[in-house]
mmCIF file with all atom_site columns, C-alpha atoms in Angstrom:
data_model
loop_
_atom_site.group_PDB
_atom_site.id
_atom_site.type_symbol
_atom_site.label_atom_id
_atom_site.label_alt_id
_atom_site.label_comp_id
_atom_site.label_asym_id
_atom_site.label_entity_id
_atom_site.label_seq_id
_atom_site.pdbx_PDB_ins_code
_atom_site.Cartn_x
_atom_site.Cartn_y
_atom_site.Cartn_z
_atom_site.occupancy
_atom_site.B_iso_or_equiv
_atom_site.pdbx_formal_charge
_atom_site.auth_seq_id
_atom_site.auth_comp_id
_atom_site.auth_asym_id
_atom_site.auth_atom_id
_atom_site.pdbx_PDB_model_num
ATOM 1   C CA . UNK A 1 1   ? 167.659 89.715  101.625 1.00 0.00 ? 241 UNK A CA 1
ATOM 2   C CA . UNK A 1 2   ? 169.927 89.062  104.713 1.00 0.00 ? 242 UNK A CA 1
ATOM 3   C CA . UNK A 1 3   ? 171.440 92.605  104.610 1.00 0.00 ? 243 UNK A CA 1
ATOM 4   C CA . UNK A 1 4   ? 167.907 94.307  103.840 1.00 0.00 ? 244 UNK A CA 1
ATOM 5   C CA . UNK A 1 5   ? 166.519 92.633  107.316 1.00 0.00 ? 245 UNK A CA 1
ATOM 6   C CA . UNK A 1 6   ? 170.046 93.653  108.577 1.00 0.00 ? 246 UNK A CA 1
ATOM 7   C CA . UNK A 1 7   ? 168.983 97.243  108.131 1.00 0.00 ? 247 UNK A CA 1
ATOM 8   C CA . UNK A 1 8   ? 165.344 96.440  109.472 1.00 0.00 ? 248 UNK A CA 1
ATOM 9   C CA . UNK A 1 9   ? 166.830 95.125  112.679 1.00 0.00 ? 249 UNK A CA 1
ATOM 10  C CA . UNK A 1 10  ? 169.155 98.736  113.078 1.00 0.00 ? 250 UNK A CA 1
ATOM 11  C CA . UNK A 1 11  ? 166.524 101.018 112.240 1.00 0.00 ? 251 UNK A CA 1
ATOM 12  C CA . UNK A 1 12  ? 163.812 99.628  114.081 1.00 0.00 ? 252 UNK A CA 1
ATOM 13  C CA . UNK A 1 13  ? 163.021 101.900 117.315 1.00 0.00 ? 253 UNK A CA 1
ATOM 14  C CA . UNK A 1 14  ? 161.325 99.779  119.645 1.00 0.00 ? 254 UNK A CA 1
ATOM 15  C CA . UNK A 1 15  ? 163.951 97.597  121.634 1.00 0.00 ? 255 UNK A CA 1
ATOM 16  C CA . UNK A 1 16  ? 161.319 94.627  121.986 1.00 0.00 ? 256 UNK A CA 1
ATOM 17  C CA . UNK A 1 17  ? 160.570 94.107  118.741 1.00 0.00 ? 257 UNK A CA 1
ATOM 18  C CA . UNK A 1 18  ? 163.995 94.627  117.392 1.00 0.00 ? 258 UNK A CA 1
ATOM 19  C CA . UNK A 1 19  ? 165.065 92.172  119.816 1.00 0.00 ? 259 UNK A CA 1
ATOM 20  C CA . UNK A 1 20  ? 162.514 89.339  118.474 1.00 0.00 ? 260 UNK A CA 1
ATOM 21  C CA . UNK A 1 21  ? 162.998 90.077  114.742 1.00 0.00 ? 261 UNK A CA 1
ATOM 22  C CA . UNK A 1 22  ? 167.064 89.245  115.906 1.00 0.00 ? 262 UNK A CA 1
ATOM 23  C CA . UNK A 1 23  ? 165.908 86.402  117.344 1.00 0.00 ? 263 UNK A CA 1
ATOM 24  C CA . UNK A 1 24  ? 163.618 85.435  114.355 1.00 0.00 ? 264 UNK A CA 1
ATOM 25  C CA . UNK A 1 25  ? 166.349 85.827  111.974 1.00 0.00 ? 265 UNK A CA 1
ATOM 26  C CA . UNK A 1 26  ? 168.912 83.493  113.985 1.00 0.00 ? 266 UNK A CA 1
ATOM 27  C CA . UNK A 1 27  ? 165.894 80.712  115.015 1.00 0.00 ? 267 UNK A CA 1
ATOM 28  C CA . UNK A 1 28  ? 163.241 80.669  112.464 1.00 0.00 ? 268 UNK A CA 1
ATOM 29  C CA . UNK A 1 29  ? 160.778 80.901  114.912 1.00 0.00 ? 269 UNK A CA 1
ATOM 30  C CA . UNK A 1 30  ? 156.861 82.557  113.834 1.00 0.00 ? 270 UNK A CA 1
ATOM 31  C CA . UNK A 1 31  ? 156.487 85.215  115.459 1.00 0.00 ? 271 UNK A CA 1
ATOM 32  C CA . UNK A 1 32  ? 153.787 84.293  117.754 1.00 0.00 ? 272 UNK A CA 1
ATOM 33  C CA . UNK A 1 33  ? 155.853 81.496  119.179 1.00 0.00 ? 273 UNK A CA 1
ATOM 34  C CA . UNK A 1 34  ? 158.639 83.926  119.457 1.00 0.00 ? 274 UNK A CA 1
ATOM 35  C CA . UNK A 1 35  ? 156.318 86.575  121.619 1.00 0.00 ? 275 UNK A CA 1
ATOM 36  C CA . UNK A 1 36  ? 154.691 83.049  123.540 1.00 0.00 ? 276 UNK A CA 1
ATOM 37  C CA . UNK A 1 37  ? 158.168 82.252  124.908 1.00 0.00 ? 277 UNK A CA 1
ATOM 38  C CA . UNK A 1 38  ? 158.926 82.390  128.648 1.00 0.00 ? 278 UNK A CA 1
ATOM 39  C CA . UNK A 1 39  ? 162.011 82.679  130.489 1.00 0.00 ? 279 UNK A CA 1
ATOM 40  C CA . UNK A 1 40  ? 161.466 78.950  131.449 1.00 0.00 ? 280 UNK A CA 1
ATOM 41  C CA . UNK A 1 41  ? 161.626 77.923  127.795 1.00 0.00 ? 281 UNK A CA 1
ATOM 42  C CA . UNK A 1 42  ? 165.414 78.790  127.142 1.00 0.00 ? 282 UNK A CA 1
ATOM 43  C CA . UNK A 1 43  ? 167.996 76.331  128.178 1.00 0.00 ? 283 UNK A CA 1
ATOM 44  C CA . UNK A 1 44  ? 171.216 78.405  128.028 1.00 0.00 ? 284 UNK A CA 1
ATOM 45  C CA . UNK A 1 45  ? 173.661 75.929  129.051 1.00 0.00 ? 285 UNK A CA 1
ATOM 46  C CA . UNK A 1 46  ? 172.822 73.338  126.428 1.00 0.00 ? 286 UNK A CA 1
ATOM 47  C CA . UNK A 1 47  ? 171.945 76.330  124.050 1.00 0.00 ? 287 UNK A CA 1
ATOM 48  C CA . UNK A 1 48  ? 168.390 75.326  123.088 1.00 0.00 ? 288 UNK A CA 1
ATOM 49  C CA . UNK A 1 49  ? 164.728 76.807  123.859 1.00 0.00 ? 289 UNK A CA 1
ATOM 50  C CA . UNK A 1 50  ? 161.350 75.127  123.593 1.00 0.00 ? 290 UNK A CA 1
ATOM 51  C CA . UNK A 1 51  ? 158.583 76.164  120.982 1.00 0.00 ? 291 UNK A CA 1
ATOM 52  C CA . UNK A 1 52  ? 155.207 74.825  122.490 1.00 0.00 ? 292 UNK A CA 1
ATOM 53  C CA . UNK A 1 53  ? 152.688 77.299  122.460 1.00 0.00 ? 293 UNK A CA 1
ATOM 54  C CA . UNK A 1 54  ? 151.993 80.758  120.316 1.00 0.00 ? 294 UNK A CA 1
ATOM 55  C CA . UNK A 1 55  ? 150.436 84.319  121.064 1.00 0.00 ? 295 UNK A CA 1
ATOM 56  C CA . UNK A 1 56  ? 147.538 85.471  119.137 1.00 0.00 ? 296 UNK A CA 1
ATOM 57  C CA . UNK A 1 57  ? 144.347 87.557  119.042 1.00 0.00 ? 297 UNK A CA 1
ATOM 58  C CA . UNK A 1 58  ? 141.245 85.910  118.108 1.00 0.00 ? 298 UNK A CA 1
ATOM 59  C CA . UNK A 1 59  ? 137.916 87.196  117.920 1.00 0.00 ? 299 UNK A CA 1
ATOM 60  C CA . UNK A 1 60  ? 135.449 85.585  120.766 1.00 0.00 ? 300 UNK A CA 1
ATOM 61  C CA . UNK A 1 61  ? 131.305 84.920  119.163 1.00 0.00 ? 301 UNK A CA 1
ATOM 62  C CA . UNK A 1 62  ? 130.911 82.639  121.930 1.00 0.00 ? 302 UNK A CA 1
ATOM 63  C CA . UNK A 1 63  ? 131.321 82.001  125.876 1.00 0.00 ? 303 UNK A CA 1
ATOM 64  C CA . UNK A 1 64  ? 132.544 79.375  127.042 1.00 0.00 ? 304 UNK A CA 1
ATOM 65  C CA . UNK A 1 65  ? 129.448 77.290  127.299 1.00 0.00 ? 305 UNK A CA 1
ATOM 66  C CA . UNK A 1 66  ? 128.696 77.694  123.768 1.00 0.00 ? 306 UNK A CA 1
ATOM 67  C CA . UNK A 1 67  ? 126.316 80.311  123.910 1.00 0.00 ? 307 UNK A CA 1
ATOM 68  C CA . UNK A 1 68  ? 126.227 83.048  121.373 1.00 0.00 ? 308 UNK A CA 1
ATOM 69  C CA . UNK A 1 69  ? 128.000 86.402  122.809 1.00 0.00 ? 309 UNK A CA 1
ATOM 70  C CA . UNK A 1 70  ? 125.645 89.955  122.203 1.00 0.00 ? 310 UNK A CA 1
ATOM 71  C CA . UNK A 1 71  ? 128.323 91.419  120.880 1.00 0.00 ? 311 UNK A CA 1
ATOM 72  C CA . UNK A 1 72  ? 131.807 89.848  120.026 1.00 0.00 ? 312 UNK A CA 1
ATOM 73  C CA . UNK A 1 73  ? 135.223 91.055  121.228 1.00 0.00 ? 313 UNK A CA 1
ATOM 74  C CA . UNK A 1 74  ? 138.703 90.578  119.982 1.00 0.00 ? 314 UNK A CA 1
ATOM 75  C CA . UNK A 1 75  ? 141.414 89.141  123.116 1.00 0.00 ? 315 UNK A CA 1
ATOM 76  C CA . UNK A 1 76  ? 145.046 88.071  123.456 1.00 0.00 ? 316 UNK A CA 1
ATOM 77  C CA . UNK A 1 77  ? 145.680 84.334  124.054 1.00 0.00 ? 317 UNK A CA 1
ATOM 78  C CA . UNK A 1 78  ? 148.396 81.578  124.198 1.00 0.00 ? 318 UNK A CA 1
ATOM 79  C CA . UNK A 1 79  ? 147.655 78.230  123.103 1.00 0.00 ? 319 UNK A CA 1
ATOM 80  C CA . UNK A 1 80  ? 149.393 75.339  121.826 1.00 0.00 ? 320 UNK A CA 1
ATOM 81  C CA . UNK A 1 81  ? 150.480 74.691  118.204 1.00 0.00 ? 321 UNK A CA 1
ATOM 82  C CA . UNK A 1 82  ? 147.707 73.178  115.903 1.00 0.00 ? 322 UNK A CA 1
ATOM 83  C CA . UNK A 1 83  ? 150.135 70.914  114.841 1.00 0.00 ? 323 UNK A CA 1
ATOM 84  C CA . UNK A 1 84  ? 153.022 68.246  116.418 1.00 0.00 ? 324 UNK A CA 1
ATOM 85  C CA . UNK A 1 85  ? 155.518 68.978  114.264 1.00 0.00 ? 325 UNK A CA 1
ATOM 86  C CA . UNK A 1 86  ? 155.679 73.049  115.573 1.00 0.00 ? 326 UNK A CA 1
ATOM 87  C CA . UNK A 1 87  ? 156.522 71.502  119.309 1.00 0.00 ? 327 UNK A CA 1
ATOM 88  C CA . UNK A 1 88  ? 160.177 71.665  119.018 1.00 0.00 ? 328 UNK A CA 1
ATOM 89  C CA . UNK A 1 89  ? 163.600 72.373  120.397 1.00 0.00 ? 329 UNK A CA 1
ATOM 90  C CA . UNK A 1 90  ? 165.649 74.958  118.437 1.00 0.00 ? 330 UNK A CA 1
ATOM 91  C CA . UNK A 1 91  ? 169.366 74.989  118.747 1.00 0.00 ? 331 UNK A CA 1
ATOM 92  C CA . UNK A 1 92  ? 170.380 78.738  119.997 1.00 0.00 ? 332 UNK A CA 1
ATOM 93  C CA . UNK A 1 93  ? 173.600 81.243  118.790 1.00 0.00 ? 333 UNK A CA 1
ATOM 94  C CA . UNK A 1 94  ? 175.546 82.997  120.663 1.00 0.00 ? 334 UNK A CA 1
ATOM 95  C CA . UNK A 1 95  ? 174.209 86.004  119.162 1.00 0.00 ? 335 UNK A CA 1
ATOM 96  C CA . UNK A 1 96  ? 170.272 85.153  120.329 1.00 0.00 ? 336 UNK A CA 1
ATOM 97  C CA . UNK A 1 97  ? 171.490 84.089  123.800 1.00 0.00 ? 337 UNK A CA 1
ATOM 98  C CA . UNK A 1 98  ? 173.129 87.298  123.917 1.00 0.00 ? 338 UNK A CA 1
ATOM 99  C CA . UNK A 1 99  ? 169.975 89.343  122.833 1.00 0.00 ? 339 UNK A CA 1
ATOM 100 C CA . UNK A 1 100 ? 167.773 87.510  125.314 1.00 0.00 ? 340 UNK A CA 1
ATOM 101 C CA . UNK A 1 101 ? 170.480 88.648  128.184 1.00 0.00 ? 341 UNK A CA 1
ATOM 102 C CA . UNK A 1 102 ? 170.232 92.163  127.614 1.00 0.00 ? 342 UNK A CA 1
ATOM 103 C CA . UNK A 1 103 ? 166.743 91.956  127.347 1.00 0.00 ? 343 UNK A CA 1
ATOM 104 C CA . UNK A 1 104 ? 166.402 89.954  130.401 1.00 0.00 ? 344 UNK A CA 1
ATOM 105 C CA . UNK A 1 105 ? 168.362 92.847  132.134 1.00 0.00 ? 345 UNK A CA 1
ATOM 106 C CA . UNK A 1 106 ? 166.017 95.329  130.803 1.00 0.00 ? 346 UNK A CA 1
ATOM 107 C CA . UNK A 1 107 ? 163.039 93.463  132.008 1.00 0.00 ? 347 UNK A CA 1
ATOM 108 C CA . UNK A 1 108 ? 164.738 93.078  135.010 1.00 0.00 ? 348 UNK A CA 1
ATOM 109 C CA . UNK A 1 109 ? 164.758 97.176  135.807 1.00 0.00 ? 349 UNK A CA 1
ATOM 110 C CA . UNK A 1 110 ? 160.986 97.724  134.146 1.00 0.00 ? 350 UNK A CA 1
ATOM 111 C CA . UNK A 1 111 ? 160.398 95.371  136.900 1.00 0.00 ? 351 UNK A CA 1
ATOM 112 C CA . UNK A 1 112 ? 162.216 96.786  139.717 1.00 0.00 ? 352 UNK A CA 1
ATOM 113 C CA . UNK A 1 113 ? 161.082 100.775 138.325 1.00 0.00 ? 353 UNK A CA 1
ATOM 114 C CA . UNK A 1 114 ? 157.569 99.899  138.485 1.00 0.00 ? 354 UNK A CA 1
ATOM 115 C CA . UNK A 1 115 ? 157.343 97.515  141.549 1.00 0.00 ? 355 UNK A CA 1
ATOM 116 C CA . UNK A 1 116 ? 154.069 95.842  141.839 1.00 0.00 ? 356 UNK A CA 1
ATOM 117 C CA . UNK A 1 117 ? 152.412 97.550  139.404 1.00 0.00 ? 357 UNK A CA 1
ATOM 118 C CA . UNK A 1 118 ? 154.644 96.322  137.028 1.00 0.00 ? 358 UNK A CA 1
ATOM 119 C CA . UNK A 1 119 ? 152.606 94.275  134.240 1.00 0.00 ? 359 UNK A CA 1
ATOM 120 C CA . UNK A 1 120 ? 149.298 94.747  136.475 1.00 0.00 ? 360 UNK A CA 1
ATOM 121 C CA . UNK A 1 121 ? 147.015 95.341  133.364 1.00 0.00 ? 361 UNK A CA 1
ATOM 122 C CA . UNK A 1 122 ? 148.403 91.713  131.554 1.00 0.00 ? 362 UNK A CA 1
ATOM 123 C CA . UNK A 1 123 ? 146.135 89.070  132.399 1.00 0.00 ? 363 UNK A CA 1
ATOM 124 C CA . UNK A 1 124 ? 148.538 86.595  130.378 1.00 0.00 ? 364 UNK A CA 1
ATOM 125 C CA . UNK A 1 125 ? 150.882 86.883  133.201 1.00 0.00 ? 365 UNK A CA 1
ATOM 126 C CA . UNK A 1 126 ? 148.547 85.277  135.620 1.00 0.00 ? 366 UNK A CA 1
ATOM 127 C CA . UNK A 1 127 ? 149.224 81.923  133.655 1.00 0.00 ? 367 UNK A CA 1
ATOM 128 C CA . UNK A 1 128 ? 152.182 82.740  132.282 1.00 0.00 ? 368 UNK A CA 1
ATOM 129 C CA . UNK A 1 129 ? 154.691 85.119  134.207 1.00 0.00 ? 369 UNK A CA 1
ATOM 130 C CA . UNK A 1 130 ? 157.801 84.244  132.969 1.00 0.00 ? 370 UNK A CA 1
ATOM 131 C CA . UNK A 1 131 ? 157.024 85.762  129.366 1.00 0.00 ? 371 UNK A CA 1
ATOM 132 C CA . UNK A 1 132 ? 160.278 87.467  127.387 1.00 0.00 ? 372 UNK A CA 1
ATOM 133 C CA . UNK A 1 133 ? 158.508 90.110  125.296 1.00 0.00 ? 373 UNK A CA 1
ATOM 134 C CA . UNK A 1 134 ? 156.759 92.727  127.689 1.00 0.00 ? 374 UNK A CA 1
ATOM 135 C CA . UNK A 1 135 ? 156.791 96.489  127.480 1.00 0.00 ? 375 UNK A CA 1
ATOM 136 C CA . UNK A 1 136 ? 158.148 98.384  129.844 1.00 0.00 ? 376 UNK A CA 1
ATOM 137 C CA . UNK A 1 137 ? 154.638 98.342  131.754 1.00 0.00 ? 377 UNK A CA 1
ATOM 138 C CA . UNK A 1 138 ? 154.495 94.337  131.353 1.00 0.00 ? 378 UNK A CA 1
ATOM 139 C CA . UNK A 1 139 ? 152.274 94.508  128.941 1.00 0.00 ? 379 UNK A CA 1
ATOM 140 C CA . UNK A 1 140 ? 152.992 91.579  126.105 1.00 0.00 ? 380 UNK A CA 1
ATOM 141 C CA . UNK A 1 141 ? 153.809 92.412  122.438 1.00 0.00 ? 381 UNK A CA 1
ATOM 142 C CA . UNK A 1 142 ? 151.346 91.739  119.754 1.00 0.00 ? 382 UNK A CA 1
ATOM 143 C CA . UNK A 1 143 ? 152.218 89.761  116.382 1.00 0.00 ? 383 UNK A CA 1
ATOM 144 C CA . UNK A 1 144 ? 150.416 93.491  115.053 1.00 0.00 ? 384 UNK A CA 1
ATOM 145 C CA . UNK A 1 145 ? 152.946 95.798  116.801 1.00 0.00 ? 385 UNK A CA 1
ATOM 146 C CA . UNK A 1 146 ? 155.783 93.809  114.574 1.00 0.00 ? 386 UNK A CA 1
ATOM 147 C CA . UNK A 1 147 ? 153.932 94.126  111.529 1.00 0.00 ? 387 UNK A CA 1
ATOM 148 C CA . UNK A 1 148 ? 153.201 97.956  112.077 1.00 0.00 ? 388 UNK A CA 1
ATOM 149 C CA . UNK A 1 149 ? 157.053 98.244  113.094 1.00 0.00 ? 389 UNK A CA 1
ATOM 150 C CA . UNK A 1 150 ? 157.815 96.696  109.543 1.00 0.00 ? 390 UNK A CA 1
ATOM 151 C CA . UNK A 1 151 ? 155.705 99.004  107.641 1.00 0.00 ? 391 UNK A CA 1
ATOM 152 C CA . UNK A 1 152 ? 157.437 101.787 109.547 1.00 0.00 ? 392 UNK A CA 1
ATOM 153 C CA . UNK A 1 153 ? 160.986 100.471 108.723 1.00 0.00 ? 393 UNK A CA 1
ATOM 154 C CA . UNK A 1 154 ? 160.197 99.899  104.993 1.00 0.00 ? 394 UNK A CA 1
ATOM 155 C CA . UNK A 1 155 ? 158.426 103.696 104.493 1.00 0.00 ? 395 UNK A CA 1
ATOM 156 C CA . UNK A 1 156 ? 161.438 105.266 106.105 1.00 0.00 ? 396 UNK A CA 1
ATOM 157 C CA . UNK A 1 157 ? 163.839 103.041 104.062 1.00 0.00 ? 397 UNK A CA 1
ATOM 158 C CA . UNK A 1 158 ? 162.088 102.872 100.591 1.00 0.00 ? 398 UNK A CA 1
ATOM 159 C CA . UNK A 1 159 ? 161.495 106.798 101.135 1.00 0.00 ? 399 UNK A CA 1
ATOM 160 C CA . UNK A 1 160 ? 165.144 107.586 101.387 1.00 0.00 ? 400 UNK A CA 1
ATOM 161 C CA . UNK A 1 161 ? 166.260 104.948 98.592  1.00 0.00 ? 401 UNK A CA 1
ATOM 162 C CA . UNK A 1 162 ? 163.436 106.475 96.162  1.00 0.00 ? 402 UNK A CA 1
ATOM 163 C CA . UNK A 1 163 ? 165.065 109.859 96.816  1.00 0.00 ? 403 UNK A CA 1
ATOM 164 C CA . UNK A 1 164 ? 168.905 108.103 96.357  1.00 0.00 ? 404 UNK A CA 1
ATOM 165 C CA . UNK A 1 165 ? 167.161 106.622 93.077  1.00 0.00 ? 405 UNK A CA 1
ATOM 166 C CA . UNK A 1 166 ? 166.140 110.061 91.362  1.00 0.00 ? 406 UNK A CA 1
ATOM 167 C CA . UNK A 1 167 ? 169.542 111.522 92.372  1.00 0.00 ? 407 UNK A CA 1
ATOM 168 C CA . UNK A 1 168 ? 170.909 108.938 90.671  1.00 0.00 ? 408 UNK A CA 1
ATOM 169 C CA . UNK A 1 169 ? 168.595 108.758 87.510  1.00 0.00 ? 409 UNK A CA 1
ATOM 170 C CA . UNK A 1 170 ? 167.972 104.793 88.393  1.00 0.00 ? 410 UNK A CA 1
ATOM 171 C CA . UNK A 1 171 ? 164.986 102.868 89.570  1.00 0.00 ? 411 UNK A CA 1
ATOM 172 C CA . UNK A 1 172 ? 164.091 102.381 93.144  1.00 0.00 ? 412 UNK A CA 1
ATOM 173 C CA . UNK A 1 173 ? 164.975 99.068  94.969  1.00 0.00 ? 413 UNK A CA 1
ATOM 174 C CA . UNK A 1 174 ? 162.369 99.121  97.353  1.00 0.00 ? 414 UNK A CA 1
ATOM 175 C CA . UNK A 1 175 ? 162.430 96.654  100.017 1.00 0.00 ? 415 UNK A CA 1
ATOM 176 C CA . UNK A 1 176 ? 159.316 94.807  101.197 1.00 0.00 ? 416 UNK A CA 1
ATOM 177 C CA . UNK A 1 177 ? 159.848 93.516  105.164 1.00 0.00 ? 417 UNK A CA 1
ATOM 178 C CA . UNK A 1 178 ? 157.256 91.244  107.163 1.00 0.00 ? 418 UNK A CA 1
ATOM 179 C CA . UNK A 1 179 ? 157.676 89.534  109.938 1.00 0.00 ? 419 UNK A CA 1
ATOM 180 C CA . UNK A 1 180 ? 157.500 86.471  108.374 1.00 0.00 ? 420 UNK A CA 1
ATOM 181 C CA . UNK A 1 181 ? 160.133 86.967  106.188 1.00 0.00 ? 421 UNK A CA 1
ATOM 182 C CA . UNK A 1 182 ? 162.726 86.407  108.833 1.00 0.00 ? 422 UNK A CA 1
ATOM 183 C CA . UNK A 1 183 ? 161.727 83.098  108.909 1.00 0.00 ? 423 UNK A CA 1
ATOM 184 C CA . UNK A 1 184 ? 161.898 82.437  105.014 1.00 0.00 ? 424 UNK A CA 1
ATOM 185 C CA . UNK A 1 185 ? 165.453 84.020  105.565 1.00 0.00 ? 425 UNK A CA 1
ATOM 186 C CA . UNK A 1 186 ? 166.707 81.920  108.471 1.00 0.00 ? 426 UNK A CA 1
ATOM 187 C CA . UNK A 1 187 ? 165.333 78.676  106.474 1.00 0.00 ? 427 UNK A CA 1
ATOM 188 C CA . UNK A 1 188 ? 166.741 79.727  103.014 1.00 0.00 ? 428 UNK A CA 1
ATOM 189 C CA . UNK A 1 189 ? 170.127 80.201  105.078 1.00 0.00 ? 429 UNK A CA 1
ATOM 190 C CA . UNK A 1 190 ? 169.980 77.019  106.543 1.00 0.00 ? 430 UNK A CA 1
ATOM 191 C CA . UNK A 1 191 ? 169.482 75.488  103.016 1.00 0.00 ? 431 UNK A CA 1
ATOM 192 C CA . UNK A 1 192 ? 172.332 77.129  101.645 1.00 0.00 ? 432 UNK A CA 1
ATOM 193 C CA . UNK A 1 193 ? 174.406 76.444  104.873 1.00 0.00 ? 433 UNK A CA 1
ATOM 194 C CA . UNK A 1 194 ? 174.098 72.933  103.246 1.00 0.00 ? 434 UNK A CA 1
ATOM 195 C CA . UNK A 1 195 ? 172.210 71.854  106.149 1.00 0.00 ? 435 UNK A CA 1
ATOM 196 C CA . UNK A 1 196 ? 170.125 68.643  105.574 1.00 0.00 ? 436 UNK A CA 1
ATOM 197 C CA . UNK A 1 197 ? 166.467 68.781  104.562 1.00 0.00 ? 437 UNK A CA 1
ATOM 198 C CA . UNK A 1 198 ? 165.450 66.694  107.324 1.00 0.00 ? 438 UNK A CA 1
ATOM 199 C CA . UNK A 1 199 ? 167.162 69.032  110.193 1.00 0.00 ? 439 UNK A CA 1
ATOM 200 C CA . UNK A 1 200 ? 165.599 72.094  108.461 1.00 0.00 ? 440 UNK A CA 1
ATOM 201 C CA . UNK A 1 201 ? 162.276 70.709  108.941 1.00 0.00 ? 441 UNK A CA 1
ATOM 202 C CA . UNK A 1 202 ? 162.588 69.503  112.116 1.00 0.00 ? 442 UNK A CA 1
ATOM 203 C CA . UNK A 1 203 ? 164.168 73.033  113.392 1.00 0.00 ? 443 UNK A CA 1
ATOM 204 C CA . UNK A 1 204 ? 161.606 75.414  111.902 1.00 0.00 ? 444 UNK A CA 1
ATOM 205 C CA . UNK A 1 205 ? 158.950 73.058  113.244 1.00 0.00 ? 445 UNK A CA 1
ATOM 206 C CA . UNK A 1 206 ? 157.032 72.162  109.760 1.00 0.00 ? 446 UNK A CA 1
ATOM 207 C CA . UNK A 1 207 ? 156.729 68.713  107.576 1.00 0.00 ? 447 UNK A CA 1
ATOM 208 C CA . UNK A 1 208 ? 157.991 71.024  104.409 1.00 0.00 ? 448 UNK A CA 1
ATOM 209 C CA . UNK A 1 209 ? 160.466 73.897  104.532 1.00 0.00 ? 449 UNK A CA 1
ATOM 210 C CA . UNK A 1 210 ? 158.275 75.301  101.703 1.00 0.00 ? 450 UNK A CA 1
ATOM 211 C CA . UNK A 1 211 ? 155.247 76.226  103.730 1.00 0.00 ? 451 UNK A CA 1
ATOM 212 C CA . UNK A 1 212 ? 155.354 78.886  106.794 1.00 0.00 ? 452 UNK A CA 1
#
């Protein structure tokens, strides 16, 4: 499985997201805590970053006085984990502290190309400015634009090994990528690493390295 998301990470086309798949692979992070982060989160010099809060888009039926909206609309938010155990420190390689350089440096001239009106349209910004993952408008990636990035990967992939397949009178092995799967592989590595239970749980932020 660590090969297959190998290949995800060198075919995928979008430099954010193959950055934060990287990044997923080497930190177990969810991906919503992954696309939360902030430039203040990551402590390069004692090579850890700080998993308190996660991206999402919920669906709003109600204002925030409790009344009953007309009609209900989907937003982007960041809010803290539901549960203690997710609000963590993860120890960083030096692969992920290299990805999150050259993607600094690419934020860095989205920033300068586009001036002021860099990230105008991102209202997350206003509360949280420092975050990693932003297009090259400053607009913030979705947990969605992964998964669609996945399902792009795997068709291209799966097509060309179903072709290899019949040329070579065999069954397909298709691949099936997610972007929670990077987690399960970072945590199934970790086991086999021989790294103790206890540190497992306490690095991918959960009270059993079973669930997500």
């Amino acid at each position: 499985m660590y090969m297959t998301l190998i290949v995800s990470l060198r075919a995928a086309r979008i430099p954010g997201i193959m950055n934060s798949f990287l990044i997923l692979l080497h930190t177990g992070l969810r991906i919503g805590e992954a696309l939360a982060l902030e430039w203040c989160d990551l402590d390069f010099k004692h090579e850890k970053l700080r998993v308190y809060k996660t991206l999402n888009r919920v669906t709003k039926y109600y204002d925030s006085k409790g009344n009953e909206l007309p009609e209900r609309y989907s937003t982007i938010q960041i809010t803290t984990p539901k549960k203690s155990a997710s609000n963590r420190k993860v120890p960083l390689t030096d692969a992920v502290i290299a990805a999150f350089m050259s993607w600094k440096e690419k934020q860095d001239r989205d920033k300068e190309k586009l001036g002021k009106n860099w990230g105008k349209t991102n209202i997350l910004l206003k509360k949280y400015p420092g975050l990693i993952f932003t297009t090259s408008s400053g607009r913030s990636y979705l947990p969605s634009s992964a998964q669609t990035e996945c399902r792009r990967i795997v068709g291209i992939v799966n097509k060309h090994e179903i072709a290899l397949a019949e040329k070579e009178n065999r069954d397909p092995n298709l691949m099936d990528v997610h972007p929670h799967i990077f987690r399960h592989t970072f945590v199934t590595r970790c086991i086999q690493s021989g790294m103790d239970a206890a540190t497992v749980k306490k690095i991918a932020g959960h009270s059993d390295v079973k669930n997500d």
